[in-house]
Every structure is written in C-alpha cells, then in structure tokens.
Coordinates of C-alpha atoms in Angstrom, one line a residue:
Chain A
M158 CA 5.5 -2.9 36.2
R159 CA 2.9 -2.8 33.4
R160 CA -0.7 -2.3 34.4
V161 CA -3.5 -3.2 32.1
T162 CA -6.1 -0.5 32.7
W163 CA -9.7 -0.8 31.6
F164 CA -9.2 1.9 29.1
N165 CA -6.3 0.0 27.4
L166 CA -8.2 -3.2 27.5
C167 CA -11.3 -1.6 25.9
A168 CA -9.2 0.0 23.2
I169 CA -7.6 -3.3 22.2
V170 CA -10.8 -5.4 22.3
L171 CA -12.8 -2.8 20.4
G172 CA -10.0 -2.3 17.9
I173 CA -9.6 -6.0 17.2
A174 CA -13.4 -6.5 17.0
F175 CA -13.6 -3.6 14.5
L176 CA -10.8 -5.2 12.4
Y177 CA -12.2 -8.8 12.4
L178 CA -16.0 -8.4 12.6
P179 CA -16.6 -7.5 9.0
I180 CA -14.5 -10.4 7.8
V181 CA -16.3 -12.8 10.1
I182 CA -19.7 -11.6 8.8
L183 CA -18.5 -12.0 5.2
V184 CA -17.4 -15.6 5.9
I185 CA -20.7 -16.4 7.6
Y186 CA -22.8 -15.0 4.7
S187 CA -20.8 -17.1 2.2
F188 CA -22.6 -20.1 3.8
N189 CA -26.0 -18.5 3.6
A190 CA -28.4 -20.7 1.6
S191 CA -30.5 -17.7 0.6
R192 CA -29.5 -15.3 -2.2
L193 CA -30.8 -12.4 -0.2
V194 CA -28.7 -10.9 2.5
A195 CA -31.7 -10.0 4.7
V196 CA -32.8 -13.6 4.9
W197 CA -30.9 -16.4 6.6
G198 CA -31.7 -19.5 4.7
G199 CA -29.7 -21.9 6.7
W200 CA -26.2 -23.2 6.2
S201 CA -25.2 -24.3 2.7
T202 CA -22.2 -24.7 0.6
Q203 CA -24.0 -24.2 -2.7
W204 CA -22.1 -21.1 -3.6
Y205 CA -18.8 -22.9 -3.3
A206 CA -20.1 -25.7 -5.6
Q207 CA -21.3 -23.1 -8.1
L208 CA -17.8 -21.5 -8.0
A209 CA -16.0 -24.7 -9.0
G210 CA -17.9 -24.5 -12.3
D211 CA -17.2 -20.9 -12.9
T212 CA -14.3 -21.1 -15.3
A213 CA -13.9 -17.3 -15.5
I214 CA -13.3 -16.9 -11.8
V215 CA -11.0 -20.0 -11.6
G216 CA -9.0 -18.8 -14.6
A217 CA -8.6 -15.3 -13.1
A218 CA -7.4 -16.8 -9.8
L219 CA -4.8 -18.9 -11.6
M220 CA -3.7 -15.9 -13.6
S221 CA -3.4 -13.9 -10.4
L222 CA -1.2 -16.6 -8.8
R223 CA 1.0 -16.7 -11.9
V224 CA 1.5 -13.0 -12.0
A225 CA 2.1 -12.8 -8.2
F226 CA 4.7 -15.6 -8.3
V227 CA 6.7 -14.2 -11.2
S228 CA 6.5 -10.6 -10.1
A229 CA 7.3 -11.4 -6.4
S230 CA 10.4 -13.4 -7.5
L231 CA 11.6 -10.6 -9.8
A232 CA 10.9 -8.0 -7.2
T233 CA 12.7 -9.9 -4.5
L234 CA 15.8 -10.2 -6.7
L235 CA 15.8 -6.5 -7.7
G236 CA 14.8 -5.2 -4.3
T237 CA 17.5 -7.2 -2.5
L238 CA 20.1 -5.8 -4.9
A239 CA 18.7 -2.3 -4.3
A240 CA 18.9 -2.8 -0.5
L241 CA 22.5 -4.0 -0.8
A242 CA 23.4 -1.0 -2.9
L243 CA 21.7 1.4 -0.5
V244 CA 23.2 -0.1 2.7
R245 CA 26.6 -1.3 1.6
F246 CA 27.9 1.0 -1.1
G247 CA 28.0 4.2 0.8
R248 CA 27.9 7.2 -1.5
F249 CA 27.8 6.6 -5.2
R250 CA 26.9 8.8 -8.0
G251 CA 23.2 9.2 -8.3
R252 CA 22.5 7.8 -4.9
L253 CA 19.9 10.5 -4.0
L254 CA 17.9 9.8 -7.2
F255 CA 18.2 6.1 -6.5
A256 CA 16.9 6.4 -3.0
S257 CA 14.1 8.7 -4.1
M258 CA 13.0 6.2 -6.7
I259 CA 12.9 3.5 -4.0
Y260 CA 10.8 5.5 -1.6
A261 CA 8.6 7.4 -3.9
P262 CA 6.5 4.4 -5.2
L263 CA 5.8 3.4 -1.6
V264 CA 3.4 6.4 -1.2
M265 CA 2.6 7.1 -4.9
P266 CA -1.1 6.7 -5.5
E267 CA -1.8 3.6 -7.4
V268 CA -3.8 5.4 -10.0
I269 CA -0.8 7.4 -11.0
T270 CA 1.6 4.4 -11.0
G271 CA -0.9 2.6 -13.2
L272 CA -1.5 5.5 -15.5
S273 CA 2.2 6.2 -16.0
M274 CA 3.0 2.5 -16.6
L275 CA 0.3 2.2 -19.2
L276 CA 1.5 5.4 -21.0
L277 CA 5.0 3.9 -21.2
F278 CA 3.7 0.7 -22.7
V279 CA 1.7 2.6 -25.2
A280 CA 4.6 4.9 -26.0
I281 CA 6.9 1.9 -26.8
S282 CA 3.9 0.1 -28.4
V283 CA 4.0 -3.1 -26.4
D284 CA 0.9 -5.3 -26.4
R285 CA -0.5 -5.4 -22.9
G286 CA -1.0 -8.7 -21.2
F287 CA 0.6 -11.0 -18.7
W288 CA 4.1 -9.5 -18.9
T289 CA 3.0 -5.9 -18.6
V290 CA 1.2 -6.6 -15.4
V291 CA 4.2 -8.5 -14.1
I292 CA 6.5 -5.6 -14.9
A293 CA 4.2 -3.1 -13.2
H294 CA 3.8 -5.2 -10.1
T295 CA 7.6 -5.9 -10.0
T296 CA 8.3 -2.2 -10.0
M297 CA 5.8 -1.4 -7.2
A298 CA 6.8 -4.4 -5.1
M299 CA 10.6 -4.2 -5.4
C300 CA 10.5 -0.9 -3.4
F301 CA 8.8 -2.7 -0.5
V302 CA 11.3 -5.5 -0.7
A303 CA 14.2 -3.0 -0.7
V304 CA 12.8 -1.4 2.5
V305 CA 12.3 -4.7 4.3
V306 CA 15.7 -6.2 3.4
Q307 CA 17.4 -2.9 4.1
A308 CA 16.1 -2.9 7.7
R309 CA 17.7 -6.3 8.2
L310 CA 21.0 -5.3 6.5
A311 CA 21.2 -2.2 8.7
D312 CA 21.6 -4.2 11.9
F313 CA 23.8 -6.8 10.4
D314 CA 27.1 -7.6 12.1
M315 CA 29.7 -6.6 9.6
S316 CA 32.6 -8.4 11.4
L317 CA 31.2 -11.8 10.2
E318 CA 31.7 -10.7 6.6
E319 CA 35.1 -9.2 7.4
A320 CA 36.1 -12.5 9.1
A321 CA 35.2 -14.5 6.0
M322 CA 37.1 -12.1 3.7
D323 CA 40.1 -12.1 6.0
L324 CA 40.2 -15.9 5.8
G325 CA 40.4 -15.5 2.0
A326 CA 36.8 -16.0 0.8
P327 CA 36.2 -14.0 -2.4
P328 CA 33.3 -11.4 -2.2
L329 CA 30.7 -13.6 -4.0
R330 CA 31.5 -16.6 -1.9
T331 CA 31.3 -14.4 1.3
F332 CA 28.0 -13.1 0.1
L333 CA 26.6 -16.6 -0.7
T334 CA 27.8 -18.4 2.4
V335 CA 27.7 -15.6 5.1
T336 CA 25.5 -12.7 4.2
L337 CA 22.7 -14.4 2.3
P338 CA 21.9 -17.0 5.0
L339 CA 21.8 -14.3 7.6
I340 CA 19.4 -12.0 5.7
L341 CA 17.3 -14.9 4.3
P342 CA 14.4 -14.5 6.8
A343 CA 14.0 -10.9 5.6
I344 CA 14.2 -12.0 2.0
V345 CA 11.5 -14.7 2.5
A346 CA 9.3 -12.2 4.3
A347 CA 9.8 -9.6 1.5
W348 CA 8.9 -12.2 -1.1
M349 CA 5.7 -13.0 0.7
L350 CA 4.9 -9.3 1.0
A351 CA 5.5 -8.8 -2.7
F352 CA 3.3 -11.8 -3.5
A353 CA 0.5 -10.4 -1.3
L354 CA 0.8 -7.0 -2.8
S355 CA 0.6 -8.4 -6.3
L356 CA -2.4 -10.6 -5.5
D357 CA -4.1 -7.7 -3.9
D358 CA -3.7 -5.1 -6.6
L359 CA -6.6 -3.9 -8.6
V360 CA -5.8 -0.4 -9.9
I361 CA -2.3 -1.0 -11.4
A362 CA -3.4 -4.3 -12.9
S363 CA -6.5 -2.6 -14.5
F364 CA -4.3 -0.1 -16.2
T365 CA -1.7 -2.5 -17.4
T366 CA -3.6 -5.6 -18.3
G367 CA -4.7 -6.6 -21.7
P368 CA -6.9 -9.2 -23.3
G369 CA -6.5 -12.7 -21.8
A370 CA -4.8 -11.4 -18.6
T371 CA -7.7 -10.8 -16.2
T372 CA -6.6 -11.1 -12.6
L373 CA -8.8 -12.1 -9.8
P374 CA -9.2 -8.6 -8.3
I375 CA -10.2 -7.2 -11.7
R376 CA -12.7 -10.1 -12.0
I377 CA -14.1 -9.6 -8.5
Y378 CA -14.3 -5.8 -9.0
S379 CA -16.3 -6.1 -12.2
E380 CA -18.7 -8.4 -10.4
I381 CA -19.2 -6.4 -7.2
R382 CA -19.6 -3.0 -8.9
L383 CA -23.2 -4.0 -9.4
G384 CA -23.8 -5.1 -5.8
V385 CA -23.2 -7.9 -3.4
K386 CA -23.2 -11.5 -4.7
P387 CA -23.1 -14.7 -2.7
E388 CA -20.7 -16.4 -5.1
I389 CA -18.2 -13.6 -4.5
N390 CA -18.7 -14.1 -0.7
A391 CA -17.5 -17.6 -1.3
V392 CA -14.5 -16.5 -3.4
C393 CA -13.5 -14.1 -0.7
T394 CA -13.8 -16.7 2.0
I395 CA -11.5 -19.1 0.2
F396 CA -9.0 -16.2 -0.4
I397 CA -9.1 -15.4 3.3
A398 CA -8.6 -19.0 4.3
V399 CA -5.6 -19.4 2.0
V400 CA -4.0 -16.2 3.2
G401 CA -4.7 -17.1 6.9
I402 CA -3.1 -20.5 6.5
A403 CA -0.1 -19.0 4.7
V404 CA 0.5 -16.3 7.3
L405 CA 0.1 -18.9 10.1
V406 CA 2.7 -21.2 8.5
A407 CA 5.0 -18.3 7.8
S408 CA 4.9 -17.0 11.4
L409 CA 5.5 -20.6 12.7
L410 CA 8.5 -20.8 10.3
T411 CA 9.9 -17.5 11.4
K412 CA 9.4 -18.5 15.0
L413 CA 11.5 -21.6 14.4
T414 CA 14.3 -19.8 12.5
G415 CA 14.0 -16.7 14.6
A416 CA 14.6 -18.8 17.8
R417 CA 17.7 -20.2 16.2
G418 CA 18.9 -16.7 15.2
T419 CA 18.5 -15.2 18.6
S420 CA 20.2 -18.1 20.4
A421 CA 23.2 -17.6 18.1
R422 CA 23.4 -13.9 18.9
I423 CA 25.0 -12.8 22.1
E424 CA 22.5 -11.1 24.4
P425 CA 23.7 -7.6 25.4
Chain B
M201 CA 44.8 -5.6 -7.6
K202 CA 42.8 -8.1 -9.7
R203 CA 40.5 -8.7 -6.8
A204 CA 39.8 -5.0 -6.4
K205 CA 38.8 -4.8 -10.1
S206 CA 36.4 -7.7 -9.9
D207 CA 35.0 -6.2 -6.7
R208 CA 34.2 -3.0 -8.6
S209 CA 32.5 -4.8 -11.4
W210 CA 30.3 -6.7 -8.9
R211 CA 29.4 -3.4 -7.3
S212 CA 28.3 -1.7 -10.5
L213 CA 26.3 -4.8 -11.5
V214 CA 24.5 -4.8 -8.1
I215 CA 23.6 -1.1 -8.5
A216 CA 22.9 -1.1 -12.2
A217 CA 20.2 -3.8 -12.3
P218 CA 17.7 -2.1 -9.9
Y219 CA 18.8 1.4 -11.0
L220 CA 18.1 0.8 -14.6
W221 CA 14.8 -1.0 -13.8
L222 CA 13.6 2.0 -11.8
L223 CA 14.7 4.5 -14.3
L224 CA 13.0 2.7 -17.1
F225 CA 9.8 1.7 -15.3
F226 CA 9.4 4.5 -12.8
L227 CA 11.1 7.7 -13.8
V228 CA 10.6 7.4 -17.6
P229 CA 6.8 6.6 -17.3
F230 CA 6.4 9.6 -15.1
L231 CA 8.2 11.8 -17.6
I232 CA 5.9 10.5 -20.3
V233 CA 2.9 11.5 -18.1
L234 CA 4.4 14.9 -17.8
K235 CA 4.9 15.1 -21.6
I236 CA 1.4 13.9 -22.4
S237 CA -0.1 16.4 -20.0
F238 CA 1.1 19.1 -22.4
A239 CA -0.3 17.4 -25.4
Q240 CA -3.7 17.9 -26.9
S241 CA -6.6 15.4 -26.8
A242 CA -7.4 13.9 -30.2
I243 CA -9.4 11.1 -31.7
A244 CA -6.6 8.9 -32.7
L245 CA -4.5 6.0 -31.5
P246 CA -2.9 6.9 -29.1
P247 CA -5.6 9.6 -28.4
Y248 CA -3.4 12.6 -28.2
T249 CA -1.2 14.9 -30.3
P250 CA 1.6 15.7 -30.8
V251 CA 3.6 12.5 -30.8
F252 CA 7.4 12.5 -31.0
D253 CA 8.3 11.8 -34.6
F254 CA 12.0 10.7 -34.6
S255 CA 11.9 9.9 -38.3
A256 CA 11.4 13.5 -39.1
G257 CA 14.7 14.3 -37.3
W258 CA 15.2 17.8 -35.8
R259 CA 12.2 19.1 -37.6
G260 CA 10.1 16.6 -35.8
I261 CA 11.3 17.6 -32.4
E262 CA 10.8 21.3 -33.2
N263 CA 7.3 20.5 -34.4
F264 CA 6.7 18.7 -31.2
F265 CA 7.6 21.7 -29.0
E266 CA 5.6 24.1 -31.2
N267 CA 2.5 22.0 -30.6
L268 CA 2.9 21.7 -26.9
S269 CA -0.1 23.1 -25.2
V270 CA -1.2 24.1 -21.7
G271 CA -4.8 23.4 -22.7
S272 CA -5.2 20.6 -20.2
Y273 CA -4.0 22.7 -17.3
R274 CA -6.3 25.5 -18.4
L275 CA -9.1 23.0 -18.5
L276 CA -8.2 22.1 -14.9
G277 CA -8.6 25.7 -13.9
S278 CA -11.8 26.4 -15.8
D279 CA -13.9 23.4 -15.1
P280 CA -14.9 23.4 -11.4
L281 CA -15.2 19.6 -11.4
Y282 CA -11.5 19.3 -11.0
L283 CA -11.1 21.9 -8.3
L284 CA -14.0 20.3 -6.4
S285 CA -12.5 16.9 -6.8
Y286 CA -9.1 18.0 -5.4
V287 CA -10.8 19.8 -2.5
K288 CA -13.0 16.8 -1.7
S289 CA -9.9 14.4 -1.8
L290 CA -7.9 16.7 0.6
E291 CA -10.9 17.1 2.8
I292 CA -11.6 13.4 3.1
A293 CA -7.9 12.6 3.5
A294 CA -7.6 15.2 6.3
F295 CA -10.7 14.2 8.2
S296 CA -10.1 10.5 7.9
T297 CA -6.5 10.9 9.0
L298 CA -7.8 12.7 12.1
M299 CA -10.3 9.8 12.7
L300 CA -7.5 7.3 12.2
L301 CA -5.5 9.1 14.9
A302 CA -8.4 9.1 17.2
V303 CA -9.1 5.4 16.7
G304 CA -5.5 4.2 16.2
Y305 CA -3.8 6.0 19.1
P306 CA -5.7 4.2 21.9
I307 CA -5.1 0.9 20.2
A308 CA -1.4 1.5 19.8
Y309 CA -1.2 2.8 23.4
G310 CA -3.1 -0.2 24.7
I311 CA -0.8 -2.7 22.9
A312 CA 2.3 -0.9 24.0
R313 CA 1.1 -1.1 27.6
A314 CA 0.1 -4.8 27.4
P315 CA 2.3 -7.5 28.9
R316 CA 5.4 -8.2 26.7
R317 CA 4.3 -11.7 25.7
L318 CA 0.9 -10.5 24.5
Q319 CA 2.3 -7.6 22.5
A320 CA 3.7 -9.7 19.7
V321 CA 0.4 -11.5 19.3
L322 CA -1.6 -8.3 19.2
V323 CA 0.7 -6.8 16.6
V324 CA 0.2 -9.8 14.4
L325 CA -3.6 -9.5 14.9
V326 CA -3.5 -5.9 13.8
V327 CA -1.4 -6.7 10.7
L328 CA -3.2 -9.9 9.7
P329 CA -6.2 -8.2 7.9
F330 CA -3.7 -6.3 5.8
W331 CA -2.7 -9.6 4.2
T332 CA -6.2 -10.4 3.1
S333 CA -7.1 -8.5 0.0
F334 CA -7.9 -4.8 0.2
L335 CA -10.8 -5.4 -2.2
I336 CA -12.3 -8.1 0.0
R337 CA -12.2 -5.9 3.0
I338 CA -14.1 -3.1 1.2
Y339 CA -16.5 -5.7 -0.2
A340 CA -17.1 -6.9 3.4
W341 CA -18.3 -3.4 4.2
M342 CA -20.5 -3.4 1.2
N343 CA -22.2 -6.5 2.7
I344 CA -22.6 -4.9 6.1
L345 CA -23.8 -1.4 5.0
Q346 CA -26.4 -2.7 2.5
R347 CA -30.0 -1.4 2.9
D348 CA -31.1 -4.7 4.5
G349 CA -27.6 -5.7 5.6
P350 CA -26.5 -6.8 9.1
L351 CA -26.0 -3.2 10.4
N352 CA -29.5 -2.0 9.6
Q353 CA -31.0 -5.3 10.9
L354 CA -29.2 -4.7 14.2
L355 CA -30.3 -1.1 14.4
M356 CA -33.9 -2.1 13.6
T357 CA -34.0 -4.9 16.1
L358 CA -32.6 -2.7 18.8
H359 CA -35.3 -0.1 17.8
I360 CA -32.6 2.6 17.4
V361 CA -34.0 3.5 14.0
R362 CA -37.5 3.0 12.5
Q363 CA -36.5 3.4 8.8
P364 CA -33.3 1.6 7.6
P365 CA -30.8 4.5 7.0
V366 CA -29.0 4.5 3.7
W367 CA -25.3 4.0 4.3
L368 CA -23.9 3.1 1.0
A369 CA -23.1 5.8 -1.7
S370 CA -22.3 8.3 1.0
D371 CA -19.3 10.0 2.5
T372 CA -20.0 8.2 5.8
A373 CA -19.4 4.9 4.0
I374 CA -16.1 6.3 2.5
Y375 CA -14.9 7.3 6.0
I376 CA -15.8 3.9 7.4
G377 CA -14.0 2.1 4.6
I378 CA -10.9 4.3 4.8
V379 CA -10.5 4.1 8.6
Y380 CA -11.0 0.3 8.4
S381 CA -8.4 -0.2 5.6
Y382 CA -5.7 2.2 6.8
L383 CA -5.9 1.4 10.6
P384 CA -2.8 -0.9 10.6
F385 CA -0.7 1.9 8.9
M386 CA -1.6 4.2 11.7
V387 CA -1.3 1.8 14.6
L388 CA 2.1 0.3 13.7
P389 CA 4.3 3.4 13.6
L390 CA 2.5 4.7 16.8
Y391 CA 3.1 1.4 18.5
A392 CA 6.8 1.5 17.5
V393 CA 7.4 4.7 19.4
L394 CA 5.1 4.1 22.3
E395 CA 6.6 0.8 23.0
K396 CA 10.1 2.4 23.4
L397 CA 8.7 5.2 25.6
D398 CA 10.5 5.4 28.9
Q399 CA 7.9 4.5 31.6
S400 CA 9.8 6.3 34.3
L401 CA 9.1 9.6 32.7
I402 CA 5.4 9.1 33.2
E403 CA 5.9 7.8 36.7
A404 CA 8.0 10.9 37.5
A405 CA 5.2 13.1 36.2
A406 CA 2.7 11.2 38.4
D407 CA 4.9 11.4 41.4
L408 CA 5.1 15.2 41.0
G409 CA 1.4 15.4 41.1
C410 CA 0.6 15.8 37.5
P411 CA -2.9 14.6 36.6
R412 CA -3.1 11.8 34.1
W413 CA -4.5 13.7 31.1
K414 CA -1.9 16.4 31.6
T415 CA 0.9 13.8 31.7
F416 CA -0.5 12.4 28.5
W417 CA -0.6 15.9 26.9
L418 CA 2.8 17.1 28.1
V419 CA 4.9 13.9 28.1
T420 CA 3.4 11.0 26.1
L421 CA 2.1 12.8 23.1
P422 CA 5.2 15.0 22.4
L423 CA 7.4 11.9 22.8
S424 CA 5.4 9.9 20.3
S425 CA 5.4 12.7 17.7
P426 CA 7.8 10.9 15.3
G427 CA 5.5 7.9 15.1
L428 CA 2.5 10.2 14.8
L429 CA 4.0 12.0 11.9
A430 CA 5.0 8.8 10.2
G431 CA 1.5 7.4 10.6
V432 CA -0.1 10.6 9.4
L433 CA 2.0 10.6 6.2
L434 CA 1.5 6.9 5.6
C435 CA -2.2 7.4 5.7
F436 CA -2.8 10.9 4.4
I437 CA -0.9 10.6 1.1
P438 CA -2.3 7.4 -0.3
I439 CA -5.8 8.4 0.9
V440 CA -5.7 11.5 -1.2
G441 CA -5.2 9.3 -4.3
E442 CA -7.6 6.6 -3.2
F443 CA -9.7 5.0 -5.9
V444 CA -11.3 1.7 -4.8
I445 CA -12.9 2.9 -1.6
P446 CA -14.8 5.9 -2.9
D447 CA -15.7 4.0 -6.1
L448 CA -17.3 1.1 -4.3
L449 CA -18.7 2.8 -1.1
G450 CA -19.1 6.4 -2.1
G451 CA -21.7 8.2 -4.1
S452 CA -21.3 9.6 -7.5
R453 CA -21.9 13.3 -6.7
T454 CA -18.4 14.6 -6.3
P455 CA -15.7 12.1 -7.3
M456 CA -12.3 11.9 -5.4
I457 CA -9.3 12.8 -7.5
G458 CA -8.3 9.1 -8.1
Q459 CA -11.8 8.5 -9.6
T460 CA -11.4 11.6 -11.7
I461 CA -8.2 10.3 -13.2
W462 CA -9.8 6.9 -13.8
M463 CA -12.8 8.5 -15.5
E464 CA -10.8 10.8 -17.7
F465 CA -8.7 7.9 -18.8
F466 CA -11.1 5.0 -19.2
G467 CA -14.4 7.0 -19.7
N468 CA -13.6 10.2 -21.5
K469 CA -10.4 8.8 -23.1
D470 CA -8.9 12.3 -22.5
W471 CA -5.4 11.2 -21.8
P472 CA -3.8 14.7 -21.7
A473 CA -6.4 15.8 -19.1
A474 CA -5.9 12.6 -17.0
S475 CA -2.1 13.2 -17.1
A476 CA -2.5 16.9 -16.1
V477 CA -4.7 15.9 -13.2
A478 CA -2.0 13.3 -12.1
V479 CA 0.8 15.8 -12.4
V480 CA -1.0 18.4 -10.2
L481 CA -1.8 15.6 -7.7
V482 CA 1.9 14.5 -7.5
C483 CA 2.9 18.2 -6.9
L484 CA 0.3 18.4 -4.1
L485 CA 1.6 15.2 -2.5
V486 CA 5.3 15.9 -2.8
T487 CA 5.0 19.1 -0.8
P488 CA 4.2 17.4 2.6
I489 CA 7.0 14.9 2.0
V490 CA 9.5 17.6 1.3
I491 CA 8.5 19.4 4.5
F492 CA 8.8 16.2 6.4
Q493 CA 12.3 15.5 5.0
H494 CA 13.3 19.1 5.8
Q495 CA 12.2 18.8 9.4
A496 CA 13.9 15.4 9.8
M497 CA 17.1 16.8 8.5
R498 CA 16.9 19.8 10.8
K499 CA 16.3 17.5 13.7
A500 CA 19.3 15.3 12.7
E501 CA 21.4 18.5 12.7
R502 CA 20.2 19.4 16.2
D503 CA 20.9 16.0 17.7

C-alpha cells in the first residue's frame, strides 16, 4: 500500500511549481501592453504583431527549423546504426573506442565541442554556414539517439528475428520487416530528441555558424544579452506553445502505439 | 556461404558509417584542439603558428615539432585568472550539485511514492520543461530576477524587504539558474532507483522499531546510491563547463571556465590559450568518469 504523506505531497507540488512558475510568468508578460516589466499595462498582443514584421527573427526561426530537421534526420540514421553495432555485434575491433566516442559527447561541455568543431572546419578550410552547423549538431545528437535506441534494442526479443531468419528471410528483409517496426517508437522518440537538442543549442551553433546561417537561439541570445525585451517574451511564448503541442501529440501517439505494443507482449 | 559473406559486408557497413563519422567529427577535432594548444598565438589567419605544412614534406613536419611550445600552458599557470576561473567553476558545480540533490531527492522520492497511475504523469511534468529551450528558461529567470521584476515586487508588497535587492549579476542568480535547468537530470535517475526500491525493507525496519529518519539514512539512501551517483555525474560535469547560465545571470567579476574559453576564443582571439584551457578542463572532467567506471566495474565483479 502506498501512502501519500504530507511531506511527499509538498515536495511534488513545490517542485512542479518551481519548474513551471517562471515559464507561466514569461507567458503572461508576453501579453503585457507596457514595455516596462514593473508596470502592468493590460492585455495586448502588440508584441506578437511586431514580431510578424521582424524578418530577422522569422528568418532565424526558419533557419533553426531547417538545421534541426536535417541534423535530426542524419543523427537518427547514424545513431540507430551505432546502437545496432553496439548491441548486436558483440565484440569487434575498436569497440571500446567506439563506445567511448558515443558516451563522451553526452557529458562533454558544449563549449569544448563547439571549439573543437570550429578548429576542424578551419583546419580543413571549409566555409562555415548551414552545413557546418548541421554536421556539428548531427555529431552531438547522434550519441543521444544511440543511447535511446540502444535501450530499446537491449530488451528486444531476439527469437522474433531468429524465427524470421529460420523461415528464410534474408538479414536485410528481417531487419526491415521485423526489427525496424519493433524499434520504431524508440527511433521516433530519438528523432524528436535530436530535433529538440538542435533547436535548443546556442553554444555549438555559435562556434560553427557563418554568415547567413543565424539560428534562432543565436538571434535571441544577441537580443537578450542587453536585457529583457517584450518582443523576445513573445518569441519564447510561441516557442513554448509549439513545443508543448508537439510533446502532447507525441505522448498521445506513443500512448496509442504503446498500448498496441504491450497488448502484443505476453505479460509475465 | 554466400549469405555469410553478404552478412559480413552488411555488418561492416553498419559499424563503419557511425564509426567514421565520430572519428572524423569527434576524435579528430579534439586532436586538433590538443595540437593547437601547443601552438603559439599569432596575428594571422588562422591566428596561430605553427601550421602543418605538408608541401614541405618531412622538413615541414620536423619544423612543426621544433616550434611546438608549452607557452599556453605556462600562461595558464602564471595568470591567476585561469586558476580562479577553474576554482570558481568547480566550486559552483559542487555547491549546485549539492543543492540539486537537496531539491531533487524529495521530489524524486515523492513521485516514487505516488500512486502508480499518477507517477507517469508526474515524470512527464518533470521532463516537459526540458523540451522547451534552455535559453528560454534562463531568459524567464532574467525576467523574474530583474530589479523591478515580479520577485522584487512580491518581496516589496509583502514588506519583506524595503529596498529591492539586486539578484542579477550575482552568484545567487547563477545557482538559481543552474538548479532550475538541471533539476530533471537529477530527479530522473533518482526516481528510477527509488521506484524499484523494495517497500518491504522499509516496513521491516519500521516493524523493528527503527525511527523514520534512521530508516531513510540506513536503508533508503544507501539503496538509492546508483541513481544518486548517476544524477551527480549528469549534473556536475556539464555544470563545470556551463556557459549560458553564468553569462546571462552571473556577474563579470570571475568568469566560469566556459566563459573563459569563449572569451579567449571570440574576444582575445587567442586560439592556443582557449585550446589549452579546454584540454585542462577535459582532463579535470575525465577523472571523475574514470573513477565512476572503475567502481562500476568493481561492483560488477563482486556481483
């Protein structure tokens, strides 16, 4: 029997309040008619209207979405392959180095990742821009993808694959018709994570970007270094709304597919 | 026979693609950082010497090694700015990790003791802010901590303070920002172990007359140590290298090491110094990971 004590309840309520209150305040202030934070000038959507005309911000947002889409897709492909190699191939030459290169970027400070990427691009004299940011984000995100997909592969029922092979399906076909559909939820989740990581990143993008490839975080950062601005409150609110809806849709989707997955599995 | 062969070529393709990518875009860049940390700063493009000159053949490589210098590392030792910066980063990371434990443990414990149905919802609620941009969450605190922001307005209306205190550009603001941003990374690993904790052990301790705090200290806490260690590492290591939080919320008196690298690189354009700072930081951060790995391996041997 689980008892909910006062202490536990307080910890949860205070914790959730601490996590959400700042975001709620930000959203409320984005509708403040007054430019000053101290003054509540009534509800207004003027900052949103101003935003629509701000081509620099809109352009940066589109750039961010493009970078995130391409790098998330590449990272999902490479990360899934890496997870397969780690889980399925047992010992191979250089496995330790491979595993270290997968785990190290997870905790590597972004400043160092960004710096080292930039120095590489300078060393091979590549012009920095869209593709250098994509490569940097792919490298960082693929490691997160590998970890997520690996977890799913680790508790995968191997007898399903063996059955397909025994019935004469070649490895590629087995993979496409048996393995892939079963690990697909993890791959989708990993893609979303990679997308969010790319969209979120300021430091690595700052190092690896070039002219004409300003992402939204870089743009926001350069605006807010000088202080709080109501237009930026509006940008952030839109961002939060989009992310909130995406996560909601995703969790509903996983609930649907997850329910199907568990019903197919035999309960122990 | 033919099938085994095609099997093997598939295998090598699956390994090769991510392997080569990581070698080229993770390992090689780091080796370049290492190389440049031994170079000398120069007013040129790129702003350091020596550069590998392959066209000069063997002579070029020899020339390169002759010109290697430990100047950047000597600079690190001689200028107290760097040492102070490292100390400050480690200090902030250590204290904020302790704070994260103090804040995160009760939350993780509370969620793990909540009714099953509610647990999944609560975990989603804890993770959800992580999906919104890191930058936005820090910016939200810039709003709140401003001189005439909501926090000071609240404190003034409640007559807790007379003069609005200055929150921004201080270490307090850095701590608030870090605890806020890293909380999910502390709560999740702790929740993962606490949720699996065998409730009957706690009941047994209670039946034998053990007071609650003692049960916590002797049973719950030791059993949750794997999650605790994971949470501490997941927070401590990235916090040491943190850039955005101290840059936006902190003052400019003593920069954290992430800021120092950023300034050396973008401000002073001293690439060798920035690289040397980065190399020393990686060495500092690798040590706890190696210790952790070593202990995990010892534990695996014991089990």
